[in-house]
Amino acid sequence: MAVTLAPGTAAAPGRPRPVTRRGPRRATPGRIVAWTYLGIVVLVTLFPFYWILRTALSNNYKLATHPSSPLPVGFTWGAFERALGIASTAQAQAQGGSGASLDIPLYLRNSLIYASVQTVLIVLFSAAAAYAFSRLHWRGRNLVFGVLISALMVPGVFTLLPNFVFVKDVGLNNTFAGLILPGGLFQAFTLFFLRQFMLGLSNEIEEAAIIDGAGPLRIFLRVVLPMSSAPIATVSLLMFVNAWNDYMWPLLVTNSPATEPLTLALGVFKQSSPQAAPDWAGLMAAALIAALPMLLLFIAFGRRIVNSIGFSGIK
Amino acid sequence: MVVTSQDNHTTAVTPPSGAVAATAAPSRRTTGSRRSRFAQRTAPTRSRAARRMDLPFALLLILPAVAGFAIFYAYPTFRGVYLSFTDFHVLTPPTWTGLANFRELVHDGVFWHSLGVTAYFVVLSVVFGTLISLVTAVVLHRVTRSTTLRGVILLPFLISNVIAALVWQWMLDPELGIVDIALKHLTGHSIMFLGSGGWAIPSLAAISVWKWMGYYALLIFAGLQTIPPTIYEAGRVDGASEVQMFRRLTVPLLRPILAMVVVLTVINAFQVFDIVAVTTEGGPANASNVLQEYIYRKAFRQFDFGYAATMSLALFALLVAVTFTQLRLSRANESDLS
């Protein structure tokens, strides 16, 4: 109600005032409070990341002597060496490692295969289907689309157990196929997102291509796909992050080092380390290595990721 | 098959069959006038013909998606419902037991306790998550356009729940954790964050808020950008304070986005699992035994899949009910922005 009132009253006398106000707004108490608040938010957001680094560069035994030191305690690369399996067992135990090894390179490879193959598949198949649901005309198109999109309603929780049983029944547990396929063929969000974009493409270029003799396949590959490169990149990033961070599905379908992704290995590693004194330095080093690809992605595509969040939600 | 039909169709329309759409954009410019003439002459017949040609190709394109939907969404949904009426221990085929699982559910104290624990977690993470994201988004929107700052806030969203859980568990460690040390320093008291019955759920909710706050703040931020700045100028002209403008302008205009954020947080919070599985594993003494954790343990520790499916079904029903109620109450699809 206040909203409908405001523009009307604003029309006549209001012009000069915002202009005069704008000058001194630089350092009003309100702005100071706002920036202080943002400072705290940023601090709370970033501090754990710093603490990962600080702990990972510490000697695990000496951590206990200076638990609140802001700098690494007894600086050493030992934790990274343990996490990467370079250190010998004796070396590891001397620095407070459990001696249990975590074969990070192997799990890193598994995570890479899982996340990248799934991303490529889901984006490819979603883009193909999105094209069929947006640019091609065929009977039943909207009905089929509506049925597929209904998958948005079913929470992941509910399909997890039956999917696990199915994957196990067809013998795909502990394989990359079992890990990748459930999320690699169809996800309602990617399909919906790409279709929305493709619906908005103008007809002209497509018509020009038709005049030039291109069939639907060529139009898809040479016109619509290139024109959709921005949303495709966005969706690829989001899917890659999701798959990289996935925990529960890998937990259900894999239990062999040959296929376990890094997130899972980290969780299990933590649980298997002795309850009394976990190797926090080693764990943090491993966590940092696991998070590194995401941090690199973030540095490379930060702006795109930030902007994509807005439009992933608002549609 | 598709290729031939498409070739027939293209040769019928344009003579130079070699011309490809590869350079569609330039060709549009160079052949502009010719194109419009062509288009007018051929459009109606072409589009009807094309429509017929489209169907097989469209079916081919949607095949993987439809297969994925059928195998990994539709089939497990129905199978999940079926399994919840059976006694099923994976190794032997399921046997139909009617409503036995549901009867067990009603009398299962642990289930109701889990439901309560989950609800507690949901309330905490939704209330604080939404509030902090909202305030952060509004403050960001009012004082800066910096993408970098928004990026920094989004950082926890990019790392996995497992890592978030690990680092917080380390920071909340009752002996060596920095948070605990700071707390002891400031108040003289120490808190067993994840290790005590009373603090386990609030601690987990805090970790979850830390992880997701930036994401929801950016969703809200995007919503704020759709509000025309003239409205705030008008408000300022009318002498409204920042707080008044927040309550009277921002919140009402933001209602659809806020409703969506709340629905998303609720749905996510009800399905919390990763953080719990890594840190407390439901303990101490079931104090953080959220539904997903309980379902997971029933299925994969006790191999009682039938009963686990029943609980999943209950959770599913609960989510649907909560979502619909929320959308109803929040009038999500109406904004005062018109």
XYZ file of C-alpha atoms in Angstrom:
653
model
C 0.000 0.000 0.000
C 2.770 2.357 0.903
C 4.230 1.435 -2.405
C 1.351 2.563 -4.504
C 1.238 5.833 -2.630
C 4.870 6.718 -2.956
C 5.341 7.365 -6.669
C 2.374 9.712 -6.834
C 3.548 11.935 -4.030
C 7.070 11.866 -5.288
C 6.241 13.408 -8.604
C 5.984 17.097 -7.832
C 8.153 18.574 -5.077
C 10.752 15.910 -4.594
C 13.296 16.584 -7.300
C 16.055 18.558 -5.572
C 16.202 16.689 -2.292
C 17.757 13.372 -3.325
C 20.418 15.301 -5.172
C 21.421 17.337 -2.135
C 21.273 14.227 0.042
C 23.565 12.225 -2.153
C 26.663 14.260 -1.352
C 27.045 13.750 2.417
C 25.760 10.152 2.331
C 29.340 8.959 2.135
C 29.956 8.619 5.850
C 26.617 8.676 7.596
C 26.259 6.526 10.721
C 24.037 4.241 8.688
C 26.803 3.589 6.201
C 29.293 2.925 8.972
C 26.933 0.395 10.538
C 26.336 -1.188 7.135
C 30.028 -1.545 6.370
C 30.762 -2.845 9.847
C 28.092 -5.472 9.353
C 29.520 -6.443 5.974
C 32.979 -6.575 7.499
C 31.787 -9.046 10.114
C 30.008 -11.152 7.496
C 33.132 -11.285 5.344
C 35.274 -12.122 8.358
C 33.028 -14.984 9.454
C 32.853 -16.196 5.855
C 36.579 -16.163 5.246
C 38.005 -17.058 8.630
C 37.380 -20.815 8.327
C 39.242 -20.805 5.013
C 42.213 -19.150 6.639
C 42.006 -21.588 9.510
C 42.125 -24.529 7.111
C 45.310 -23.137 5.626
C 46.837 -22.291 8.997
C 46.132 -25.745 10.380
C 47.259 -27.524 7.240
C 50.658 -25.851 7.486
C 51.080 -26.783 11.159
C 52.758 -29.680 12.852
C 49.931 -31.774 14.260
C 51.701 -32.480 17.554
C 52.565 -28.858 18.166
C 49.018 -27.724 17.366
C 48.032 -28.675 20.882
C 50.682 -26.444 22.436
C 49.519 -23.241 20.743
C 45.915 -23.878 19.778
C 45.076 -20.197 19.410
C 48.168 -19.080 17.517
C 47.013 -17.165 14.448
C 49.997 -18.403 12.476
C 50.884 -22.001 11.625
C 52.398 -23.798 14.614
C 55.725 -25.394 13.779
C 55.438 -24.590 10.084
C 55.776 -27.660 7.912
C 54.547 -29.075 4.608
C 54.259 -32.404 6.391
C 50.479 -32.417 6.443
C 50.331 -32.009 2.671
C 52.945 -34.714 2.267
C 50.846 -37.020 4.433
C 47.673 -36.158 2.567
C 49.317 -36.753 -0.778
C 50.884 -39.975 0.442
C 54.429 -38.752 -0.121
C 55.482 -39.086 3.508
C 56.550 -42.475 4.812
C 54.510 -43.988 7.620
C 57.263 -43.273 10.144
C 57.492 -39.659 9.056
C 53.729 -39.315 9.207
C 53.485 -40.705 12.707
C 56.323 -38.492 13.878
C 54.252 -35.477 12.918
C 51.060 -36.727 14.487
C 49.584 -38.446 11.498
C 47.547 -41.565 12.071
C 49.595 -43.625 9.687
C 46.347 -44.381 7.861
C 46.910 -43.148 4.358
C 44.525 -41.312 2.157
C 45.422 -41.827 -1.464
C 44.455 -38.346 -2.559
C 45.688 -38.526 -6.167
C 43.483 -41.555 -6.757
C 40.386 -39.956 -5.171
C 41.114 -36.735 -6.992
C 41.068 -38.669 -10.244
C 37.764 -40.301 -9.276
C 36.231 -36.942 -8.403
C 37.415 -35.487 -11.691
C 35.947 -38.354 -13.700
C 32.683 -38.262 -11.797
C 32.189 -34.500 -11.932
C 33.381 -33.833 -15.460
C 31.727 -36.779 -17.211
C 28.464 -36.153 -15.415
C 28.611 -32.452 -16.281
C 29.306 -33.099 -19.955
C 26.526 -35.675 -20.209
C 23.873 -33.755 -18.358
C 24.552 -30.522 -20.211
C 24.644 -32.240 -23.589
C 21.456 -34.220 -23.033
C 19.659 -31.307 -21.399
C 20.602 -28.965 -24.223
C 19.421 -31.476 -26.813
C 16.122 -31.992 -25.031
C 15.742 -28.280 -24.361
C 16.135 -27.629 -28.079
C 13.445 -30.176 -28.867
C 11.169 -28.630 -26.248
C 11.709 -25.057 -27.355
C 12.600 -24.745 -31.038
C 11.007 -27.801 -32.628
C 7.290 -28.156 -33.077
C 5.715 -31.478 -32.483
C 2.502 -32.800 -31.032
C 2.575 -33.483 -27.309
C 5.607 -31.307 -26.752
C 4.280 -29.394 -23.787
C 2.669 -32.431 -22.246
C 5.929 -34.397 -22.287
C 7.806 -31.396 -20.954
C 5.307 -31.001 -18.121
C 5.714 -34.649 -17.157
C 9.514 -34.382 -17.094
C 9.464 -31.165 -15.113
C 7.269 -32.825 -12.467
C 10.520 -34.443 -11.303
C 11.247 -31.119 -9.599
C 8.569 -32.053 -7.094
C 10.145 -35.306 -5.978
C 12.862 -34.689 -3.398
C 16.171 -36.443 -3.751
C 15.544 -38.250 -0.499
C 12.770 -40.264 -1.921
C 14.440 -41.660 -5.021
C 17.792 -42.382 -3.335
C 16.975 -45.759 -1.823
C 15.084 -47.229 -4.811
C 17.795 -45.902 -7.120
C 20.430 -47.579 -5.014
C 18.503 -50.853 -5.141
C 18.151 -50.516 -8.909
C 21.820 -49.718 -9.479
C 22.771 -52.650 -7.285
C 20.336 -54.964 -9.096
C 21.865 -54.188 -12.473
C 25.338 -54.604 -11.015
C 26.475 -51.021 -11.437
C 27.410 -50.315 -7.843
C 31.086 -49.471 -7.474
C 31.240 -48.411 -11.108
C 31.465 -44.970 -12.603
C 28.377 -45.730 -14.673
C 26.349 -46.275 -11.513
C 27.772 -43.131 -10.022
C 27.246 -40.915 -13.043
C 24.141 -42.062 -14.914
C 21.390 -41.154 -12.412
C 22.431 -37.514 -12.547
C 23.919 -37.610 -16.015
C 20.904 -38.317 -18.193
C 18.273 -36.039 -16.814
C 17.959 -33.303 -14.244
C 14.833 -31.213 -14.234
C 16.644 -28.011 -13.342
C 19.137 -28.003 -16.240
C 16.460 -28.913 -18.748
C 14.135 -26.224 -17.461
C 16.867 -23.604 -17.323
C 18.160 -24.197 -20.857
C 14.684 -24.463 -22.331
C 13.701 -21.138 -20.816
C 16.696 -19.547 -22.467
C 16.159 -21.177 -25.850
C 12.515 -20.137 -25.880
C 13.706 -16.555 -25.805
C 16.002 -16.825 -28.838
C 14.814 -14.826 -31.810
C 13.468 -16.697 -34.804
C 15.273 -14.650 -37.408
C 18.639 -16.315 -37.351
C 17.052 -19.713 -37.272
C 14.879 -18.815 -40.260
C 17.909 -17.538 -42.104
C 19.611 -20.844 -41.448
C 16.579 -22.716 -42.759
C 16.657 -20.633 -45.926
C 20.307 -21.498 -46.280
C 19.324 -25.108 -46.280
C 20.062 -26.179 -42.741
C 18.003 -28.945 -41.174
C 17.103 -29.140 -37.490
C 20.299 -30.983 -36.604
C 22.506 -28.342 -38.183
C 20.473 -25.560 -36.669
C 20.886 -27.171 -33.279
C 24.630 -27.698 -33.593
C 25.636 -24.591 -35.504
C 23.095 -21.982 -34.475
C 21.235 -22.693 -31.249
C 24.119 -24.276 -29.309
C 26.581 -21.443 -30.015
C 23.940 -18.861 -29.210
C 23.250 -20.596 -25.899
C 26.888 -20.748 -24.877
C 26.466 -18.371 -21.935
C 23.689 -20.278 -20.132
C 25.366 -23.553 -21.048
C 28.560 -22.368 -19.381
C 26.587 -21.279 -16.330
C 24.763 -24.574 -16.014
C 27.996 -26.494 -16.569
C 29.657 -24.638 -13.725
C 26.759 -25.248 -11.355
C 26.562 -28.922 -12.297
C 30.290 -29.399 -11.882
C 30.244 -27.801 -8.442
C 27.271 -29.957 -7.444
C 28.841 -33.190 -8.620
C 32.214 -32.342 -7.114
C 30.618 -31.728 -3.739
C 28.174 -34.612 -3.860
C 28.384 -36.872 -0.852
C 25.310 -38.986 -0.298
C 24.901 -40.693 -3.661
C 28.583 -41.762 -3.816
C 28.257 -42.913 -0.210
C 25.435 -45.245 -1.217
C 26.784 -46.670 -4.466
C 30.524 -46.874 -3.964
C 32.700 -48.401 -1.327
C 35.888 -49.136 -3.192
C 38.844 -46.788 -3.649
C 38.642 -47.372 -7.393
C 35.534 -45.207 -7.683
C 35.128 -43.251 -4.442
C 35.270 -39.499 -4.959
C 37.266 -37.229 -2.692
C 34.394 -35.923 -0.572
C 33.508 -39.433 0.434
C 37.116 -40.383 1.154
C 37.486 -37.304 3.350
C 34.418 -38.134 5.385
C 35.466 -41.735 5.814
C 39.078 -40.796 6.588
C 37.863 -38.545 9.359
C 35.706 -41.232 10.874
C 38.414 -43.870 10.744
C 41.068 -41.749 12.399
C 41.346 -42.519 16.100
C 38.808 -40.640 18.188
C 41.333 -39.388 20.762
C 43.555 -37.250 18.570
C 42.543 -36.843 14.954
C 45.216 -35.708 12.555
C 43.679 -32.273 12.119
C 46.607 -30.918 10.156
C 46.428 -33.796 7.712
C 42.652 -33.515 7.449
C 42.798 -29.806 6.770
C 45.498 -30.305 4.152
C 43.326 -32.906 2.468
C 40.295 -30.628 2.708
C 42.238 -27.815 1.122
C 43.326 -30.043 -1.740
C 39.729 -31.147 -2.202
C 38.470 -27.585 -2.203
C 41.218 -26.289 -4.473
C 39.506 -27.024 -7.798
C 36.443 -25.124 -6.586
C 38.599 -22.197 -5.479
C 40.341 -22.158 -8.863
C 36.995 -22.247 -10.648
C 35.909 -19.422 -8.448
C 38.946 -17.308 -9.286
C 38.505 -18.005 -12.989
C 34.730 -17.680 -13.265
C 33.744 -15.793 -10.127
C 31.760 -13.152 -11.926
C 29.854 -15.658 -14.009
C 29.080 -17.791 -10.959
C 27.903 -14.790 -8.965
C 25.663 -13.583 -11.754
C 24.356 -17.058 -12.451
C 23.016 -17.427 -8.924
C 20.602 -14.613 -9.525
C 19.201 -15.986 -12.644
C 19.204 -19.587 -11.550
C 16.691 -18.661 -8.892
C 14.528 -16.146 -10.613
C 14.142 -18.038 -13.882
C 16.630 -41.654 -40.943
C 16.609 -38.210 -39.555
C 19.398 -37.145 -41.828
C 17.675 -38.212 -45.007
C 14.375 -36.619 -44.187
C 16.168 -33.443 -43.355
C 18.081 -33.542 -46.622
C 14.901 -33.958 -48.644
C 13.474 -31.053 -46.900
C 16.436 -28.767 -47.385
C 16.850 -29.487 -51.061
C 13.232 -28.640 -51.601
C 13.697 -25.188 -50.152
C 17.055 -23.972 -51.365
C 19.085 -24.863 -54.426
C 22.659 -24.672 -53.063
C 22.558 -27.804 -50.968
C 26.150 -27.298 -49.842
C 25.365 -24.031 -48.102
C 25.458 -24.668 -44.431
C 24.099 -22.742 -41.530
C 27.567 -22.473 -40.111
C 27.689 -18.808 -40.903
C 24.099 -18.120 -40.173
C 24.592 -14.687 -38.761
C 26.573 -13.180 -41.637
C 24.352 -14.806 -44.211
C 21.407 -13.163 -42.597
C 22.967 -9.807 -43.163
C 24.088 -10.380 -46.708
C 20.931 -12.039 -47.926
C 18.546 -9.900 -45.974
C 16.266 -8.789 -48.762
C 16.369 -12.094 -50.572
C 15.547 -13.869 -47.386
C 12.388 -11.947 -46.698
C 11.117 -12.636 -50.189
C 11.859 -16.287 -49.784
C 10.395 -16.436 -46.362
C 7.137 -14.960 -47.465
C 6.782 -17.320 -50.321
C 7.770 -20.492 -48.547
C 6.925 -19.945 -44.924
C 3.468 -21.529 -44.583
C 4.166 -24.686 -46.552
C 7.635 -25.029 -45.110
C 6.593 -24.788 -41.517
C 3.908 -27.408 -41.917
C 6.351 -29.710 -43.653
C 9.012 -28.953 -41.079
C 6.660 -29.774 -38.283
C 6.228 -33.246 -39.643
C 9.986 -33.605 -40.046
C 10.602 -32.315 -36.545
C 8.914 -35.161 -34.725
C 11.426 -37.993 -35.260
C 14.338 -35.681 -34.654
C 12.727 -34.265 -31.524
C 12.133 -37.763 -30.194
C 15.763 -38.619 -30.793
C 16.896 -35.504 -28.948
C 14.729 -36.065 -25.911
C 15.479 -39.785 -25.741
C 18.317 -39.610 -23.160
C 16.399 -37.189 -20.962
C 13.223 -39.244 -21.126
C 15.165 -42.426 -20.408
C 16.854 -40.765 -17.425
C 13.526 -39.508 -16.164
C 11.858 -42.892 -16.538
C 14.678 -44.947 -15.007
C 15.949 -42.674 -12.258
C 12.929 -40.550 -11.314
C 9.595 -42.095 -12.296
C 10.449 -45.733 -11.698
C 12.152 -45.203 -8.305
C 9.289 -42.989 -7.196
C 6.754 -45.743 -7.774
C 9.134 -48.398 -6.532
C 9.745 -46.359 -3.386
C 6.029 -46.277 -2.702
C 5.806 -50.008 -3.331
C 8.799 -50.850 -1.136
C 7.327 -48.928 1.753
C 4.602 -51.585 1.940
C 7.072 -54.451 2.021
C 9.576 -56.183 4.188
C 12.789 -55.883 2.232
C 16.360 -56.649 3.211
C 18.063 -56.284 -0.189
C 19.384 -59.822 -0.428
C 15.985 -61.477 -0.579
C 13.096 -60.193 -2.723
C 10.636 -57.862 -0.979
C 7.579 -59.451 0.611
C 4.307 -57.540 0.823
C 3.398 -56.710 4.392
C 0.639 -54.195 3.856
C 0.539 -51.473 6.447
C 2.941 -53.143 8.883
C 5.684 -50.607 8.251
C 3.308 -47.736 8.815
C 2.115 -49.263 12.059
C 5.723 -49.612 13.121
C 6.304 -46.001 12.136
C 3.501 -44.732 14.330
C 4.912 -46.556 17.360
C 8.571 -45.844 16.627
C 9.741 -43.427 19.290
C 13.064 -42.876 17.530
C 11.268 -41.792 14.370
C 9.203 -39.181 16.192
C 12.265 -38.041 18.050
C 14.103 -37.717 14.717
C 11.212 -35.768 13.301
C 11.387 -33.389 16.249
C 15.145 -33.012 15.930
C 14.802 -32.348 12.196
C 12.046 -29.806 12.780
C 14.226 -28.049 15.345
C 17.079 -27.930 12.838
C 14.739 -26.662 10.117
C 13.345 -23.888 12.277
C 16.771 -22.706 13.394
C 18.418 -22.809 10.006
C 15.448 -21.306 8.195
C 14.840 -18.468 10.633
C 18.476 -17.479 11.024
C 19.428 -18.364 7.459
C 16.671 -16.257 5.946
C 17.157 -13.349 8.329
C 20.907 -13.123 7.867
C 20.698 -13.587 4.093
C 18.000 -10.947 3.851
C 19.878 -8.391 5.914
C 23.130 -9.128 4.103
C 21.500 -8.818 0.687
C 19.774 -5.554 1.573
C 22.895 -4.019 3.093
C 24.977 -5.114 0.104
C 22.411 -3.706 -2.258
C 22.290 -0.367 -0.474
C 25.999 0.303 -0.145
C 27.924 -1.431 -2.920
C 27.774 -2.945 -6.386
C 30.980 -4.894 -5.858
C 30.888 -8.284 -7.551
C 34.003 -9.265 -5.632
C 32.274 -8.802 -2.311
C 29.306 -10.838 -3.480
C 31.745 -13.473 -4.683
C 33.459 -13.657 -1.327
C 30.147 -14.181 0.405
C 29.339 -16.982 -2.020
C 32.570 -18.848 -1.326
C 31.227 -21.321 1.276
C 28.523 -22.363 -1.186
C 31.198 -23.664 -3.541
C 32.894 -26.034 -1.133
C 31.333 -29.313 -0.155
C 29.268 -29.900 2.941
C 31.911 -32.373 4.006
C 34.661 -29.761 4.056
C 32.427 -27.210 5.755
C 31.585 -29.788 8.383
C 35.219 -30.781 8.869
C 36.572 -27.277 9.324
C 33.815 -26.284 11.714
C 34.195 -29.428 13.697
C 37.857 -28.559 14.035
C 37.110 -24.963 14.998
C 34.458 -26.071 17.494
C 36.660 -28.771 18.995
C 36.189 -28.671 22.781
C 39.927 -28.620 23.512
C 41.842 -27.199 20.595
C 39.098 -25.444 18.632
C 39.664 -21.748 18.113
C 36.007 -20.857 18.703
C 36.007 -22.671 21.980
C 39.268 -21.064 23.070
C 37.961 -17.613 22.220
C 34.776 -18.365 24.116
C 36.695 -19.519 27.173
C 38.809 -16.415 26.968
C 35.817 -14.106 26.780
C 33.336 -15.748 29.131
C 35.343 -18.231 31.129
C 32.977 -20.978 30.040
C 33.445 -23.694 27.536
C 30.736 -25.261 25.421
C 30.697 -28.778 24.015
C 29.230 -27.614 20.726
C 28.835 -30.821 18.785
C 29.315 -33.124 21.719
C 26.437 -32.084 23.954
C 22.807 -32.926 23.486
C 21.597 -29.363 23.819
C 24.129 -27.721 21.505
C 24.469 -30.304 18.742
C 21.529 -29.152 16.635
C 22.144 -25.404 17.034
C 25.796 -25.959 16.079
C 24.819 -27.970 13.018
C 22.304 -25.296 12.061
C 25.018 -22.654 12.376
C 27.315 -24.613 10.070
C 24.485 -24.972 7.597
C 23.712 -21.236 7.746
C 27.384 -20.443 7.188
C 27.443 -22.727 4.166
C 24.257 -21.478 2.495
C 23.903 -17.870 3.599
C 25.789 -16.402 0.637
C 23.773 -18.362 -1.889
C 20.445 -17.219 -0.512
C 21.726 -13.679 -0.049
C 22.587 -13.563 -3.750
C 19.170 -14.920 -4.690
C 17.602 -12.144 -2.649
C 20.070 -9.649 -4.081
C 18.945 -10.567 -7.582
C 15.393 -9.976 -6.450
C 16.333 -6.570 -5.080
C 17.745 -5.598 -8.435
C 14.320 -6.020 -9.981
C 12.866 -3.335 -7.707
C 13.040 -0.023 -9.550
C 15.222 2.514 -7.694
C 12.602 5.210 -8.268
C 10.538 3.622 -5.529
C 13.296 4.225 -3.016
C 13.822 7.726 -4.270
C 10.147 8.336 -3.754
C 10.377 6.881 -0.283
C 13.301 9.106 0.544
C 11.449 12.127 -0.750
C 8.594 11.254 1.549
C 11.063 11.287 4.418
C 11.081 7.569 5.120
C 14.018 6.253 7.130
C 16.093 3.323 5.929
C 14.393 1.019 8.403
C 10.951 2.164 7.319
C 11.848 1.701 3.679
C 13.129 -1.796 4.453
C 9.892 -2.758 6.205
C 7.421 -0.957 3.992
C 9.057 -1.163 0.585
C 11.712 -3.860 0.369
C 10.047 -6.698 2.218
C 6.632 -6.451 0.547
C 8.143 -6.063 -2.911
C 10.466 -8.950 -2.293
C 7.788 -11.355 -1.153
C 7.957 -13.781 -4.089
C 11.731 -14.138 -3.776
C 11.586 -14.395 -0.022
C 8.922 -17.050 -0.266
C 11.068 -18.973 -2.703
C 14.122 -18.688 -0.464
C 12.151 -19.882 2.536
C 10.714 -22.808 0.604
C 14.176 -23.740 -0.658
C 15.754 -23.513 2.776
C 12.971 -25.586 4.297
C 13.265 -28.286 1.639
C 17.051 -28.353 1.951
C 17.006 -28.299 5.732
C 14.576 -31.204 5.961
C 16.995 -33.266 3.890
C 20.100 -32.388 5.887
C 22.500 -35.280 5.975
C 26.107 -34.625 4.948
C 27.046 -32.343 7.837
C 25.478 -34.660 10.383
C 27.022 -37.779 8.892
C 30.504 -36.259 8.979
C 30.379 -34.643 12.417
C 28.049 -36.205 14.969
C 26.636 -39.248 13.149
C 23.378 -38.570 14.922
C 24.877 -38.433 18.393
C 25.274 -37.820 21.209
C 22.517 -40.225 22.195
C 20.357 -39.465 19.141
C 20.419 -35.747 19.953
C 21.206 -34.905 16.329
C 19.661 -37.956 14.740
C 17.926 -36.144 11.886
C 15.505 -38.057 9.682
C 17.917 -38.597 6.799
C 20.552 -39.939 9.145
C 18.025 -42.283 10.727
C 16.801 -43.442 7.319
C 20.365 -43.993 6.190
C 21.209 -46.025 9.264
C 18.055 -48.110 9.021
C 18.806 -48.904 5.395
C 22.561 -49.317 5.390
C 23.407 -50.391 8.917
C 20.392 -52.571 9.685
C 19.468 -53.269 6.037
C 15.819 -52.651 6.784
C 15.052 -51.177 3.383
C 11.295 -51.573 3.550
C 11.025 -49.529 6.695
C 13.559 -46.980 5.430
C 11.424 -46.551 2.309
C 8.380 -45.996 4.510
C 10.172 -43.228 6.366
C 11.288 -41.696 3.064
C 7.681 -41.702 1.934
C 6.660 -39.975 5.152
C 9.362 -37.358 4.628
C 8.257 -36.866 1.033
C 4.635 -36.376 2.103
C 5.749 -33.963 4.783
C 7.776 -31.922 2.292
C 4.879 -31.691 -0.140
C 2.530 -30.614 2.630
C 4.941 -28.029 4.019
C 5.708 -26.594 0.586
C 2.063 -26.207 -0.348
C 1.182 -24.633 2.976
C 4.044 -22.203 2.665
C 3.196 -21.182 -0.858
C -0.388 -20.694 0.217
C 0.478 -18.626 3.271
C 3.104 -16.501 1.626
C 1.032 -15.778 -1.496
C 4.288 -16.466 -3.273
C 3.269 -15.566 -6.767
C 1.977 -12.134 -5.935
C 4.283 -9.206 -5.662
C 3.083 -5.728 -4.949
C 5.254 -4.697 -7.831
C 2.952 -4.209 -10.756
